[in-house]
Tab-separated table of C-alpha atoms in Angstrom:
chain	number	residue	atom	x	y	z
A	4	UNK	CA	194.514	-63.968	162.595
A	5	UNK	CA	191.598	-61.217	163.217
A	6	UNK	CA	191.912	-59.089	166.960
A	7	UNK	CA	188.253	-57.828	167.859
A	8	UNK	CA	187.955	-54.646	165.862
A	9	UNK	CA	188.025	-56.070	162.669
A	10	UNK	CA	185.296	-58.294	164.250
A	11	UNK	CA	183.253	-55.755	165.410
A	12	UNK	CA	183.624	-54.264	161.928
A	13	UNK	CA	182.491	-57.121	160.636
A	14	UNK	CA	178.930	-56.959	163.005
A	15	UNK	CA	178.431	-53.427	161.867
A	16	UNK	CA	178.545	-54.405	158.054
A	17	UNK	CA	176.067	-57.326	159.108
A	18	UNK	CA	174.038	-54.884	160.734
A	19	UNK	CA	174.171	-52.227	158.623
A	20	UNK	CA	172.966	-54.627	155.382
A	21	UNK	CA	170.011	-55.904	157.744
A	22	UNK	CA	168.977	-52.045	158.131
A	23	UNK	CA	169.440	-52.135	154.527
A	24	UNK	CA	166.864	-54.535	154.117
A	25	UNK	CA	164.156	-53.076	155.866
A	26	UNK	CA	164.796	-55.112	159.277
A	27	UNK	CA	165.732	-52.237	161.540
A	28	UNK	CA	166.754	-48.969	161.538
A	29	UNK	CA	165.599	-45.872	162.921
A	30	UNK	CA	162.448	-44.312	162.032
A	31	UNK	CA	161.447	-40.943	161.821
A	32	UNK	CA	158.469	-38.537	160.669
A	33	UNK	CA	158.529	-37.455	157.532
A	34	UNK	CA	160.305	-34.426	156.400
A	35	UNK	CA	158.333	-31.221	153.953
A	36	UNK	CA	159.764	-32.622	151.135
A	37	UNK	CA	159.085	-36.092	151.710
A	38	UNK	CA	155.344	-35.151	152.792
A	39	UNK	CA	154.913	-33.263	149.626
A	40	UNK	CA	156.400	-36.047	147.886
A	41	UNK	CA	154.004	-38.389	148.927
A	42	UNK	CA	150.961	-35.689	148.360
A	43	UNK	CA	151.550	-35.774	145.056
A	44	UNK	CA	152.063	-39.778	144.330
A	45	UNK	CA	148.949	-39.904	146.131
A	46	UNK	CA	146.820	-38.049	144.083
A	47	UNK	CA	148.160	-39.455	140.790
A	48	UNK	CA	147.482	-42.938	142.274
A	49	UNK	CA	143.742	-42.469	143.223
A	50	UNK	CA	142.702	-40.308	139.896
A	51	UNK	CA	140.513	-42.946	139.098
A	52	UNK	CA	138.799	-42.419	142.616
A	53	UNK	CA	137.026	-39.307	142.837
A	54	UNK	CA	136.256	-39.597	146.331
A	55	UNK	CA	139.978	-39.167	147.517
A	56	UNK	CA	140.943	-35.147	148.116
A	57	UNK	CA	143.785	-33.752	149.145
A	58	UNK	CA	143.519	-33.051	152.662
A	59	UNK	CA	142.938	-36.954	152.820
A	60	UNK	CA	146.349	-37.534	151.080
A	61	UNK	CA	148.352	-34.877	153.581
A	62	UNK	CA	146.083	-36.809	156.691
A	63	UNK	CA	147.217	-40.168	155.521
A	64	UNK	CA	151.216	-38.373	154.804
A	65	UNK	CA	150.848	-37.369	158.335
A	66	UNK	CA	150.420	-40.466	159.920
A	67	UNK	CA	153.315	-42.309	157.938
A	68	UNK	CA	156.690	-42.704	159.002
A	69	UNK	CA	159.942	-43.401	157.660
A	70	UNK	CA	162.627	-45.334	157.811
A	71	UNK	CA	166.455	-44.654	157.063
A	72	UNK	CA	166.135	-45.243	153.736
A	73	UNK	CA	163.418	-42.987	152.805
A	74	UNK	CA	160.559	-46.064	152.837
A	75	UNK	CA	157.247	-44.761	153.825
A	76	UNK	CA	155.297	-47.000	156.321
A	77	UNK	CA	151.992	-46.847	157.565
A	78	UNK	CA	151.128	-46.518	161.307
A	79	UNK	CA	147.862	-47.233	162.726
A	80	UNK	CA	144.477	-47.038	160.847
A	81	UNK	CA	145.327	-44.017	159.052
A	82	UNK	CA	148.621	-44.707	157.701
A	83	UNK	CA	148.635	-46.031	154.598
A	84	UNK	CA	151.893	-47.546	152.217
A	85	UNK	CA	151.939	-46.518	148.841
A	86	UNK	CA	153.106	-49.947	147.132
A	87	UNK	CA	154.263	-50.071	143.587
A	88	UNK	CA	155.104	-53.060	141.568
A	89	UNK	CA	156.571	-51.863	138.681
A	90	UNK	CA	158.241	-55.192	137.150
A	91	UNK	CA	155.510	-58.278	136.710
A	92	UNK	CA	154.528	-60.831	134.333
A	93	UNK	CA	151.782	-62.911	132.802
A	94	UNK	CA	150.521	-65.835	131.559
A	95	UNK	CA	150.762	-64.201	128.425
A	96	UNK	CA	154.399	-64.202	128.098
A	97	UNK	CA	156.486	-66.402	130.725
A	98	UNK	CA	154.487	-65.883	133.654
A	99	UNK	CA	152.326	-68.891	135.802
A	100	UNK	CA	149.444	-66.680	136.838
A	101	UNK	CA	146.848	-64.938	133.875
A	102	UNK	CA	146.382	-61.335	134.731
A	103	UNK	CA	143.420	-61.088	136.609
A	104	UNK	CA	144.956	-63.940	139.239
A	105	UNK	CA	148.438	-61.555	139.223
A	106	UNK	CA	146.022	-58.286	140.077
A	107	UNK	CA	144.198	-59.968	143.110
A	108	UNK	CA	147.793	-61.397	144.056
A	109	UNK	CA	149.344	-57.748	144.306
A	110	UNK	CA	146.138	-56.836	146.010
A	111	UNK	CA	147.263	-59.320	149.067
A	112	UNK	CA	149.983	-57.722	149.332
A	113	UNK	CA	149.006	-54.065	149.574
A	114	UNK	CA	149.709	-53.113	146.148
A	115	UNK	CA	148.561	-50.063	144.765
A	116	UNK	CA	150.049	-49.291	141.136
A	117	UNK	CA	150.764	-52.322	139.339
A	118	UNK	CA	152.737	-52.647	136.302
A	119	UNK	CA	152.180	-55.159	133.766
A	120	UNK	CA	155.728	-55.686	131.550
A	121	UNK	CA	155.106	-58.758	129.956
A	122	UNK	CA	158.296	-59.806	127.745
A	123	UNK	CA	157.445	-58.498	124.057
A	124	UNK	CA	153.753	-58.254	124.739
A	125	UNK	CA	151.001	-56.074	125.575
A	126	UNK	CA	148.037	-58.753	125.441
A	127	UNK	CA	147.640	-58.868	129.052
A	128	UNK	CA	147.104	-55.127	129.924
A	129	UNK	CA	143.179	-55.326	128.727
A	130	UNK	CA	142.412	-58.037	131.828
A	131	UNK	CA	144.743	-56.441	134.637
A	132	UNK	CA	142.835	-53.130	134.004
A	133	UNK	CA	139.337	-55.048	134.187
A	134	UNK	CA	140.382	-57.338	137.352
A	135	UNK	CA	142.220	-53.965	139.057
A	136	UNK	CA	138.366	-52.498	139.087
A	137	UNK	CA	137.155	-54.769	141.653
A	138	UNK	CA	140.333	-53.667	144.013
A	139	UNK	CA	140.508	-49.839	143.444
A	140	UNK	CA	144.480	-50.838	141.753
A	141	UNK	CA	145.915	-48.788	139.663
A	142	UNK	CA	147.121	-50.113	136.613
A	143	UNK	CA	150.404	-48.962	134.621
A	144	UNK	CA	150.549	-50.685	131.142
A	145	UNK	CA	154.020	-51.914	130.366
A	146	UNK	CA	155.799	-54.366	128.467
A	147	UNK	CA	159.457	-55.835	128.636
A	148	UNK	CA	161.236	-55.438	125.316
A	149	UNK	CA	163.746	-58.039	124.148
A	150	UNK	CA	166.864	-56.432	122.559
A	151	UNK	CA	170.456	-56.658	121.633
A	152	UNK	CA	172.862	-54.262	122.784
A	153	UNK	CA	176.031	-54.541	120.059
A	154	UNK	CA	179.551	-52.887	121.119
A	155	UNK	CA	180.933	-51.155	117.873
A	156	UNK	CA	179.268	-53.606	116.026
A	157	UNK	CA	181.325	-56.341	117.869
A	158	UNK	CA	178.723	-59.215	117.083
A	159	UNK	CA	181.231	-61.196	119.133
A	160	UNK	CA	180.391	-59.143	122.079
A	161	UNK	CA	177.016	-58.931	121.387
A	162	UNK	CA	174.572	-59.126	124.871
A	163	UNK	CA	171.005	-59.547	125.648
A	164	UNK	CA	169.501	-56.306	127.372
A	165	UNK	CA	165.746	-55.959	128.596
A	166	UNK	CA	164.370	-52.477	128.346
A	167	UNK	CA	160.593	-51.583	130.735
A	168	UNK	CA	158.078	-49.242	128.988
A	169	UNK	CA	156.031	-47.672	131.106
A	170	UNK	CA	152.686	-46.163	129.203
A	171	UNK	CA	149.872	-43.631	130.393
A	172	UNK	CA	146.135	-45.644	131.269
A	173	UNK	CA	145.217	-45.421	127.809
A	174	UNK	CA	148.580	-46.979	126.503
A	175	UNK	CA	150.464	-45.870	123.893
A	176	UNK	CA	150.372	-43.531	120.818
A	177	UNK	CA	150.872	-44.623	117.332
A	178	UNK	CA	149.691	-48.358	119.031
A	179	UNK	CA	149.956	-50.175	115.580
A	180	UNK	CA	153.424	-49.265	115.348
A	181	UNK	CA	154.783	-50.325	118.609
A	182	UNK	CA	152.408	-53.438	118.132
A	183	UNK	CA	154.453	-54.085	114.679
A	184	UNK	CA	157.572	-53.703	115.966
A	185	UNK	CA	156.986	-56.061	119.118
A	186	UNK	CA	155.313	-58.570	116.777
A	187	UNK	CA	158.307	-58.945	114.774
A	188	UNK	CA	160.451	-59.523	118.553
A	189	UNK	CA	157.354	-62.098	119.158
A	190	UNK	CA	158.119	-63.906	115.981
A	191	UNK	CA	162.042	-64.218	116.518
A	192	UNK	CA	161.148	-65.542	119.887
A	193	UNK	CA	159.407	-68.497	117.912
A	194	UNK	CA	162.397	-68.826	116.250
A	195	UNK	CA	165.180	-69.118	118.952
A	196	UNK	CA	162.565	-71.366	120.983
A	197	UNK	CA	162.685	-73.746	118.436
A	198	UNK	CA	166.728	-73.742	117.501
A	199	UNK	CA	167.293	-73.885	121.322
A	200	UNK	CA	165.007	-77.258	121.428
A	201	UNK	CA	167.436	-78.409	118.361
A	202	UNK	CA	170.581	-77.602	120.321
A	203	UNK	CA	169.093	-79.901	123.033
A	204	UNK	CA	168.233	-82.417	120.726
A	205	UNK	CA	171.444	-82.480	119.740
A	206	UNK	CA	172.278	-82.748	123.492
A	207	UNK	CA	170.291	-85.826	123.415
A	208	UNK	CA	167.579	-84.575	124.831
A	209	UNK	CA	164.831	-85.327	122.950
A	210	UNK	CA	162.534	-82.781	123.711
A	211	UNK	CA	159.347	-82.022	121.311
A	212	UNK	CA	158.579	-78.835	120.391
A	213	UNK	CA	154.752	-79.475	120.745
A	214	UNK	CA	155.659	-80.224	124.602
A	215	UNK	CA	156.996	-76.334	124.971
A	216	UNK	CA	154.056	-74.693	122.847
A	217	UNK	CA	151.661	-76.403	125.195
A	218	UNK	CA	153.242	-75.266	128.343
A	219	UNK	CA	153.781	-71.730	126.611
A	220	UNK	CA	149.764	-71.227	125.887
A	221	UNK	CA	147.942	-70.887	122.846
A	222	UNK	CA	149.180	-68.016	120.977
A	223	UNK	CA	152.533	-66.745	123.542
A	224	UNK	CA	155.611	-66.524	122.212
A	225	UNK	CA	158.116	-69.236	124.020
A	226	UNK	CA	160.755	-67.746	126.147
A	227	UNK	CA	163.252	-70.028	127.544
A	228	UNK	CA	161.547	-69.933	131.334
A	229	UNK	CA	159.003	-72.518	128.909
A	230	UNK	CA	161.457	-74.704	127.679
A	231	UNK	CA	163.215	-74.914	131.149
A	232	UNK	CA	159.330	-76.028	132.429
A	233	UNK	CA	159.515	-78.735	129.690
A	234	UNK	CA	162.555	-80.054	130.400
A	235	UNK	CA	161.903	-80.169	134.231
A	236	UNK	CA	158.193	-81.942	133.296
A	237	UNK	CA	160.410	-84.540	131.086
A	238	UNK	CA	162.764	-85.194	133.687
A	239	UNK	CA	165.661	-84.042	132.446
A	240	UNK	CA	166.713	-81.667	134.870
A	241	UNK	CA	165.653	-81.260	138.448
A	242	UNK	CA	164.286	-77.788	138.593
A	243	UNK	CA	164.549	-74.477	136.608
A	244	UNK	CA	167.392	-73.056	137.977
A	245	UNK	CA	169.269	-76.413	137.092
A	246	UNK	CA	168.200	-75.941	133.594
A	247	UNK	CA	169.112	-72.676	133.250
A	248	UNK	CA	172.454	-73.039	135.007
A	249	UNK	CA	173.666	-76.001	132.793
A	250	UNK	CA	171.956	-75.424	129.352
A	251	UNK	CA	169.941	-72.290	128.770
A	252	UNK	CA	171.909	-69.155	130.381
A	253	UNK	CA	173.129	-66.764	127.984
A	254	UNK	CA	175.890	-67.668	126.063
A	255	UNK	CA	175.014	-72.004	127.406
A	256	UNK	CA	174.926	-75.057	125.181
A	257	UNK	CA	171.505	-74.905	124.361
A	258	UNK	CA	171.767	-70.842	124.388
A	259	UNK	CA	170.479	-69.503	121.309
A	260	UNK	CA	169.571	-65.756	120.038
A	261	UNK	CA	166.522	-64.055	118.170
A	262	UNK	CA	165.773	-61.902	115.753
A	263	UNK	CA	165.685	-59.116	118.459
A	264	UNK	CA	166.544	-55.252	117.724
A	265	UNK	CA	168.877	-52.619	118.877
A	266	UNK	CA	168.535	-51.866	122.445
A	267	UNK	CA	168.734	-48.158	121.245
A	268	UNK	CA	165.897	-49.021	118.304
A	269	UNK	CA	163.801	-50.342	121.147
A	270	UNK	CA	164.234	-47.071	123.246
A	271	UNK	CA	163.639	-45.055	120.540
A	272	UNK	CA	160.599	-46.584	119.633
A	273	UNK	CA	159.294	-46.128	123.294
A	274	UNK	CA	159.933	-42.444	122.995
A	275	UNK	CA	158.099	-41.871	119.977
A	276	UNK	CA	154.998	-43.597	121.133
A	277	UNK	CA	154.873	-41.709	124.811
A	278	UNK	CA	156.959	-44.306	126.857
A	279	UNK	CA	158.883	-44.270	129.231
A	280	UNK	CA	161.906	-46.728	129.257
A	281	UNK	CA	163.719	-48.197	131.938
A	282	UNK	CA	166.976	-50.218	132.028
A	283	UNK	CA	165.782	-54.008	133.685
A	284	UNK	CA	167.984	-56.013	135.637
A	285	UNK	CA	171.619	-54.183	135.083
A	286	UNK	CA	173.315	-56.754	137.534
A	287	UNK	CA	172.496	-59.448	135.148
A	288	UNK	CA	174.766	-57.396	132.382
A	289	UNK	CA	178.645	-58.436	131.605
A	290	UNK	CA	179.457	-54.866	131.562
A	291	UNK	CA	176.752	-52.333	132.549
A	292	UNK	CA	178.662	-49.223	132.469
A	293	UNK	CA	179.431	-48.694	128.333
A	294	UNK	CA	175.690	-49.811	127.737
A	295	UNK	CA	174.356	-47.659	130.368
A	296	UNK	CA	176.234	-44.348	128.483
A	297	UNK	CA	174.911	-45.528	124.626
A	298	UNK	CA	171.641	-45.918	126.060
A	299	UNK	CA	171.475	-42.511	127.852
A	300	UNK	CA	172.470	-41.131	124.333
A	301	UNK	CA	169.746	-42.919	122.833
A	302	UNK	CA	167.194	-41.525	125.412
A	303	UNK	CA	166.702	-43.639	128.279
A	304	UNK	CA	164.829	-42.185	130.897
A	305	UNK	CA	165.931	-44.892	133.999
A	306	UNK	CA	167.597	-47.884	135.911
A	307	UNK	CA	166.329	-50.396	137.844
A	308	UNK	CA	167.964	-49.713	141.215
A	309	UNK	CA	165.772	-50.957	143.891
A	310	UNK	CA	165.247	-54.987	144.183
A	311	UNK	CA	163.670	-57.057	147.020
A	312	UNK	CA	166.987	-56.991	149.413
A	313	UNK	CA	167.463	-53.615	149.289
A	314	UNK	CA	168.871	-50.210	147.324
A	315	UNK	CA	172.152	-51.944	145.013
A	316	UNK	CA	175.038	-48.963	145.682
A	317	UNK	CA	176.716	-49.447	142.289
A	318	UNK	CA	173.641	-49.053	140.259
A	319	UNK	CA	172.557	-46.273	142.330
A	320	UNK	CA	175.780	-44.771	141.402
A	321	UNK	CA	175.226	-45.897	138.349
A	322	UNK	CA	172.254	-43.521	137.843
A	323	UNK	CA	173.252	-41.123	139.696
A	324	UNK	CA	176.315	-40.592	137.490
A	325	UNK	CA	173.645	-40.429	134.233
A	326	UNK	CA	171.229	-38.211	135.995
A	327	UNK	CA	168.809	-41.040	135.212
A	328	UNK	CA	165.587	-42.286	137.633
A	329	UNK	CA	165.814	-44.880	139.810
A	330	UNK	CA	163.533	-47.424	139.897
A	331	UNK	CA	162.474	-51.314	140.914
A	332	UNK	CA	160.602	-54.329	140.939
A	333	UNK	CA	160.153	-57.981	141.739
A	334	UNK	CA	160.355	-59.357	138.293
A	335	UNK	CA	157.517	-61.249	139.467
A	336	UNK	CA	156.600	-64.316	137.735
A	337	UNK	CA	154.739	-66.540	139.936
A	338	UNK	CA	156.726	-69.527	139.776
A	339	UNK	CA	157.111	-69.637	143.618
A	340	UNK	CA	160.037	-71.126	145.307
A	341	UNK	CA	162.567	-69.353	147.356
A	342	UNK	CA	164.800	-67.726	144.919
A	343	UNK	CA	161.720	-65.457	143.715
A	344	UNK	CA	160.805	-62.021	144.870
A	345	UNK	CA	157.213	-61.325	146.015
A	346	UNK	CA	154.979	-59.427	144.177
A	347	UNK	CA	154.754	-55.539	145.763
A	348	UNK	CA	157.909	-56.888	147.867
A	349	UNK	CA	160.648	-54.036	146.354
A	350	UNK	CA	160.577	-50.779	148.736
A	351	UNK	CA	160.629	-47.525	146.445
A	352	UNK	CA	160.984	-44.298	148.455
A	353	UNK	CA	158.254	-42.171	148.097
A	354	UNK	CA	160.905	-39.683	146.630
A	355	UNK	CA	162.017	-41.887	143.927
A	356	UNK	CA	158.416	-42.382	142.931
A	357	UNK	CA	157.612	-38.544	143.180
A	358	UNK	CA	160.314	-38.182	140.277
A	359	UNK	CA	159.388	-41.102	138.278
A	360	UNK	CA	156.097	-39.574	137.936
A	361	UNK	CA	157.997	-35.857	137.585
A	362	UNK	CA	158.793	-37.348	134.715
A	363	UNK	CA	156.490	-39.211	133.047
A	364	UNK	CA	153.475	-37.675	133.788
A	365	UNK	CA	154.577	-35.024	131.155
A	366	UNK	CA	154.758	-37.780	128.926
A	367	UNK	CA	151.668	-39.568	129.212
A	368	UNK	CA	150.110	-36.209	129.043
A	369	UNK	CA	151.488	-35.482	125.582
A	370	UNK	CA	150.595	-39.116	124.612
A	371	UNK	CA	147.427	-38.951	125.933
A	372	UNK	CA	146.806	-35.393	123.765
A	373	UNK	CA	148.242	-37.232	120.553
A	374	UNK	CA	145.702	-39.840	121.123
A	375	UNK	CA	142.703	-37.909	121.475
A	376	UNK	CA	144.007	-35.444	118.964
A	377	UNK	CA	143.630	-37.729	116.453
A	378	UNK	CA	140.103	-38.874	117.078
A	379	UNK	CA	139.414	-35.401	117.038
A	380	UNK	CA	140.925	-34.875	113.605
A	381	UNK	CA	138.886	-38.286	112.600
A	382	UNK	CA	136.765	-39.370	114.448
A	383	UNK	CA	136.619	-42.974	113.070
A	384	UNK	CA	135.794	-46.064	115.000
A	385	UNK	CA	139.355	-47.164	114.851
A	386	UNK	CA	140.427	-44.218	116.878
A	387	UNK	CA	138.167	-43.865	119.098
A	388	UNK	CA	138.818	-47.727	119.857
A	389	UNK	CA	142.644	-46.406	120.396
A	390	UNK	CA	140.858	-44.695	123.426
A	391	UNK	CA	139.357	-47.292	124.724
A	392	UNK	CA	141.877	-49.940	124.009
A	393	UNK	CA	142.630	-50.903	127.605
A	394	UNK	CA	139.125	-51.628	129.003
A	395	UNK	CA	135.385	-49.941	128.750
A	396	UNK	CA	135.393	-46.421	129.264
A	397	UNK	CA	134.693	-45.929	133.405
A	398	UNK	CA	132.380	-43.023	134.512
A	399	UNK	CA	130.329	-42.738	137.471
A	400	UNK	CA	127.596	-41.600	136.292
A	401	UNK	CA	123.863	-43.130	135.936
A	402	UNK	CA	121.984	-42.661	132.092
A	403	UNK	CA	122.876	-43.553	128.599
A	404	UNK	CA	125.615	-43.648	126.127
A	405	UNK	CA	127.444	-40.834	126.093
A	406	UNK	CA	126.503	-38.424	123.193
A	407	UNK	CA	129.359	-36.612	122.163
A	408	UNK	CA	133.478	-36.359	122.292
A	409	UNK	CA	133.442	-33.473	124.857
A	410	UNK	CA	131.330	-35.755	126.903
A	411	UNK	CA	133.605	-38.460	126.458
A	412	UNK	CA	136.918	-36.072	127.207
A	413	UNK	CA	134.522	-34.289	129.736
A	414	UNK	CA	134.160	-37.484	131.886
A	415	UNK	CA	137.597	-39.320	131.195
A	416	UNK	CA	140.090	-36.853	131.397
A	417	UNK	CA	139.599	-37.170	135.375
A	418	UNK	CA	140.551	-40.260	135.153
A	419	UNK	CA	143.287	-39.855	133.564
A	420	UNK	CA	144.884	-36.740	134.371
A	421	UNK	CA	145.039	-34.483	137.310
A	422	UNK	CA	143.364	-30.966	136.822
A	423	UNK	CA	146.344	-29.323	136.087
A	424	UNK	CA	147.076	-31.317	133.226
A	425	UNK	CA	143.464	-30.845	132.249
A	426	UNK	CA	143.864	-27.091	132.202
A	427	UNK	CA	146.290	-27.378	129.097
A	428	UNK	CA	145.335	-25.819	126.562
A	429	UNK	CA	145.946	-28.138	124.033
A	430	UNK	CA	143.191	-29.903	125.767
A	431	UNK	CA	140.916	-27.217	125.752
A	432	UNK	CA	141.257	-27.602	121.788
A	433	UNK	CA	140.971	-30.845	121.565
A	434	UNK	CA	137.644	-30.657	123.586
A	435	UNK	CA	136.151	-28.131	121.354
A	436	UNK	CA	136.845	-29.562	118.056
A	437	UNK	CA	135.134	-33.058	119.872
A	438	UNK	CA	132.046	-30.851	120.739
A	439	UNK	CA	130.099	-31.748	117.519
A	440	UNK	CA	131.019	-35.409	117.270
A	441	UNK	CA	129.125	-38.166	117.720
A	442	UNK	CA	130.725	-41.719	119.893
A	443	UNK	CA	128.386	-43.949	118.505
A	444	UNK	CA	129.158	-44.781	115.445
A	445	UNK	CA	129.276	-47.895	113.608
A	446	UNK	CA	127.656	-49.169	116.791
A	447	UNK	CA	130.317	-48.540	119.214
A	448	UNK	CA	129.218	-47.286	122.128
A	449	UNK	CA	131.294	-45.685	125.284
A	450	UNK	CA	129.270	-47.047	128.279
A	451	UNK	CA	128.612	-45.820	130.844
A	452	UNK	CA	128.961	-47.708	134.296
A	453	UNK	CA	127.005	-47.140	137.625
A	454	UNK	CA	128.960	-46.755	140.622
């Protein structure tokens, strides 16, 4: 028996969630904070563009308005929607679409920072960064790392847990190390792909292992999303989400673990190699709250908050009650169908952006200063590859190779960092001690590209 208030209770709720969504709301102009806020995402996003100023950025704030929820939109010709993706994936992990077809995807759709988090790789970030050229994007290398997150060392209670890493443009320090460590994940990945085609032999399905490696791609570590593909392609199941749901979700028949690390290893790891890490996907976690505190402990800088139908209250709380950053993303993997989130389609205030980058712009900095610091130190061909790991060196500017490190610091650092962060003077240092050295050696050459 309901009377008509708890009816009209129940429209407000409906209401109230499609507001939540992004279908309605008021909207407003943006307040000082919120215009300063988007000033300075602004900037950081077109670095790379040295045509974009300031008074362009606060023009372009000015004509935006937004919504309840603190999502900018654009209005008219001037307005303009700062989109981030922050949660994507490749061909070269489980993803349909190579990297260069995901960049000109998030392009469509108005993105402007895209992140690359591949599961357990960072293969990709070299094309997404060459394709992102050609549509003034602005790419954020990342990578999803596979770990375990282990109670008290309860191996009964053991559960999967996906940490983000977030890197400056020139990617990580100490590269070889984080490459090591994710090689080792890659190689466990091997592993459980083939025990969980045993378990579903022993299902009597009689899959073959060559059938998942082909769909997987020469050298990419199978994930599960591949053996689901196989299994759909052999007619065993339906679709994906029927083979997940009867054989492959975690803890299924055909589940099976890997050789993965610590969830606090991994996010160690990330810090010491100028990261920043991100908890992926809480809602799909048995019990988010106890991992959430250990991994706070163990320096975890954020929580993915934000998803394609709106902000998720408990997570936000979640944070909140951390002090850690809020963040989201589509999880994008290309596989189309209706239960997958568009690429660029998660709303991120502009304030929650404006302190992700409070954060790790500090950190990128300091990464970006190790990295160059050690060229500077020795200024082999190795390291000076470490600078240019992610794609040719970019500068607008007509002539020859460049001659020496300052050049090379000289013309990048724009690109890079804002000129602030340039003013550092551990910068200033590392330019000097560059000023004598050559970048063509052992014919490697930083080019130089043409606008």
């Amino acid at each position: 028996m309901g009377d008509g208030s708890s009816t009209n209770s129940k429209d407000k709720k409906k209401k109230k969630k499609r507001n939540h969504r992004g279908g309605g709301g008021s909207k407003k102009k943006m307040t000082h904070e919120q215009l300063l806020a988007f000033k300075s995402v602004t900037e950081w996003v077109h670095l790379d563009q040295p045509s974009s100023s300031s008074s362009s950025s606060l023009t372009c704030a000015a004509s935006c308005l937004v919504d309840d929820f603190g999502v900018q939109k654009g209005v008219g010709r001037g307005g303009e929607k700062v989109v981030f993706e922050l949660h994507s994936h490749s061909k070269f992990s489980d993803g349909f679409l190579s990297p260069s077809k995901l960049v000109e995807r998030a392009h469509i759709n108005g993105v402007k920072v895209l992140a690359l988090t591949d599961h357990d790789t960072m293969s990709g970030i070299p094309e997404a960064v060459e394709a992102a050229r050609k549509y003034g994007i602005k790419i954020i290398p990342g990578v999803e790392i596979s770990t375990i997150f282990s109670p008290s060392g309860d191996s009964e209670a053991e559960e999967p847990v996906h940490i983000l890493a977030y890197y400056s443009s020139i990617g990580p320090s100490r590269f070889e190390e984080l490459d090591k460590f994710l090689s080792n994940i890659r190689e466990g990945r091997f592993l459980r792909a083939k025990n969980i085609v045993l378990k579903l032999n022993k299902l009597k399905f009689p899959l073959k292992w060559e059938h998942v490696c082909r769909i997987a791609g020469k050298g990419v570590a199978p994930g599960r999303l591949h053996v689901a593909r196989a299994m759909v392609e052999a007619g065993y199941v339906e679709n994906l989400k029927q083979a997940f749901a009867r054989y492959l979700f975690d803890g299924g028949p055909a589940y099976s673990t890997g050789s993965e690390p610590l969830a606090e290893e991994a996010i160690k790891m990330i810090c010491n190699t100028g990261g920043v890490s991100v908890l992926a996907h809480p809602w799909a976690l048995k019990n988010p709250v106890p991992i959430v505190r250990r991994l706070k402990e163990a320096g975890l800088h954020g929580i993915e908050v934000y998803r394609s139908d709106g902000r998720l209250a408990a997570y936000s709380d979640l944070a909140d009650a951390y002090g850690l950053l809020k963040t989201g993303g589509s999880d994008y993997h290309g596989r189309g169908g209706h239960n997958e989130s568009e690429l660029g389609s998660v709303n991120l205030p502009v304030l929650v952006l404006h302190d992700l980058l409070k954060v790790a712009r500090p950190i990128w900095c300091d990464a970006i200063k190790e990295i160059l610091e050690c060229y500077a130190e020795e200024p082999s061909d190795s390291n000076l590859a470490s600078i240019t790991r992610f794609g040719r060196t970019r500068v607008f500017k007509g002539g020859s190779p460049l001659s020496c490190g300052q050049d090379l610091i000289d013309h990048c650092l724009p690109l890079w960092l804002s000129t602030e962060e340039m003013e550092d003077a551990g910068i200033e240092a590392i330019k000097l001690k560059l000023s004598n050295v050559s970048v063509s050696k052992g014919g490697i050459q930083v080019l130089i590209e043409t606008k």
